[in-house]
């Protein structure tokens, strides 16, 4: 499918890392697949002064280095569509120049007014840029659509998120605003919907009657790298849970939408968020665990602790690990605990949703200790995207011994279909005006509302410990105590998974 709407794609903050690593390579992939409209201009804009030729050269090298598609034979043809204009973000006059530049392109290329403005800038500019664009009429849709794309963080807490919403909605409509959550662009995250609602076998079991608990893990092997400055004002809860992980919870727990219309799907996700049982301040210590990685040695190599990273305070209390236990108070999920956790410098990179089914009502057969696990359906979001079902089978030989076996489907087995990157999918959707995979204001606010007691308690201290965990381990052991009964996290130091694939150290 192509988008036939000719348009200009403006990227603010075009001299930054995201533009060169993700955005421009993703647009190049769309170009190679002939998914761009006949008339298309990519206009980079940021404070730095470059000529269009200089910027084009930079983007050419960026595509060569970060391209996500095999074919590099069309880079020269593609970069002809790229231009650059500098801008001073807080100077209203600068936007007049921008408007003139856009008008000139339109007349030179005989194009209408369709325009996308992608804010790949610090969030502090999310109020300023849209306001200044509107001041010169670049939000008006009389000559073609105008869309605004923003990246998380959407606010720092509930109060600032409401302020940002009010600022944006003064001049732009909700339909014009696309809030990128790159997790929603991941094929396997979208596949959650397809797995659940295109198969008759899962949905009847997908509720409190058959599911014991649900575990969602997003583990990263890397530390904060060069982003210490940003991360200090964020931490794992704001960086990963408020957005990515709660969206995954939404897709895992939602009811079947009435159609594939963006509003139908987003309404169902919103209902999940509205049903999250509020966490009381006095419960925070029991249901939310925070941790920070400390230095360690991995295979003889010294790995610095978080407080030794560039841009991080020596006495920082920022969490690099967060685990939560919570409930969704509705008919489907009443009483089913949800456990989610994320952390940096864990032993491996893995994001997965694990549906832990209830035990059989009666145990007939003997099982060895390792295999006493209940049935699990594991939806692997990354890496090795796919689905794994664990169930019991008879051990060959005498008697009726049971062992767990895996039924494993790997996305890569789907012939040689290329999996588009999250940005490729999402940027294409912005061109088509399809907002299904973007977070709506109400979702963002509900997510902040849910996390506020934890954010505030952690911020105020409230005698809530910040546990250290050695880099390269599965986070603080205290997070194991969150999980009720005899259950444990699928991947945890105490429980190396016996399928030997995802939890290997
Ligand atoms: C980003 C966070 O949104 O997601 C990063 O800011 C994190 O801190 C990244 O590393 C993880 O994304 P992915 O796609 O690698 O799981």
Coordinates of C-alpha atoms and ligand atoms in Angstrom, one line a residue, residues 152 182-183 186 218 220 222 227 230-231 239-240 243-244 344 349 351 382, ligand 1:
X152 CA 7.9 10.4 24.5
X182 CA 8.0 2.9 19.2
X183 CA 6.9 -0.3 21.0
X186 CA 7.0 -3.5 16.7
X218 CA 11.6 -5.9 29.2
X220 CA 18.1 -4.6 28.5
X222 CA 23.1 -2.1 27.9
X227 CA 22.2 9.3 28.0
X230 CA 18.4 12.5 30.3
X231 CA 18.1 9.3 32.3
X239 CA 11.4 5.8 30.5
X240 CA 9.9 2.4 30.0
X243 CA 4.7 4.2 28.0
X244 CA 6.0 1.0 26.4
X344 CA 19.2 -1.8 32.4
X349 CA 18.1 -8.3 26.0
X351 CA 11.1 -8.4 26.0
X382 CA 12.3 -9.3 21.0
Ligands
LIG1 C1 13.5 3.9 24.7 C2 14.1 4.2 26.0 O1 12.2 4.5 24.6 O2 13.4 2.5 24.6 C3 15.5 3.6 26.1 O3 14.2 5.6 26.2 C4 15.4 2.1 25.9 O4 16.1 3.8 27.4 C5 14.6 1.8 24.6 O5 16.7 1.6 25.8 C6 14.3 0.4 24.4 O6 13.8 0.1 23.2 P1 14.0 -1.3 22.5 O7 13.3 -1.1 21.2 O8 15.5 -1.5 22.3 O9 13.4 -2.3 23.4

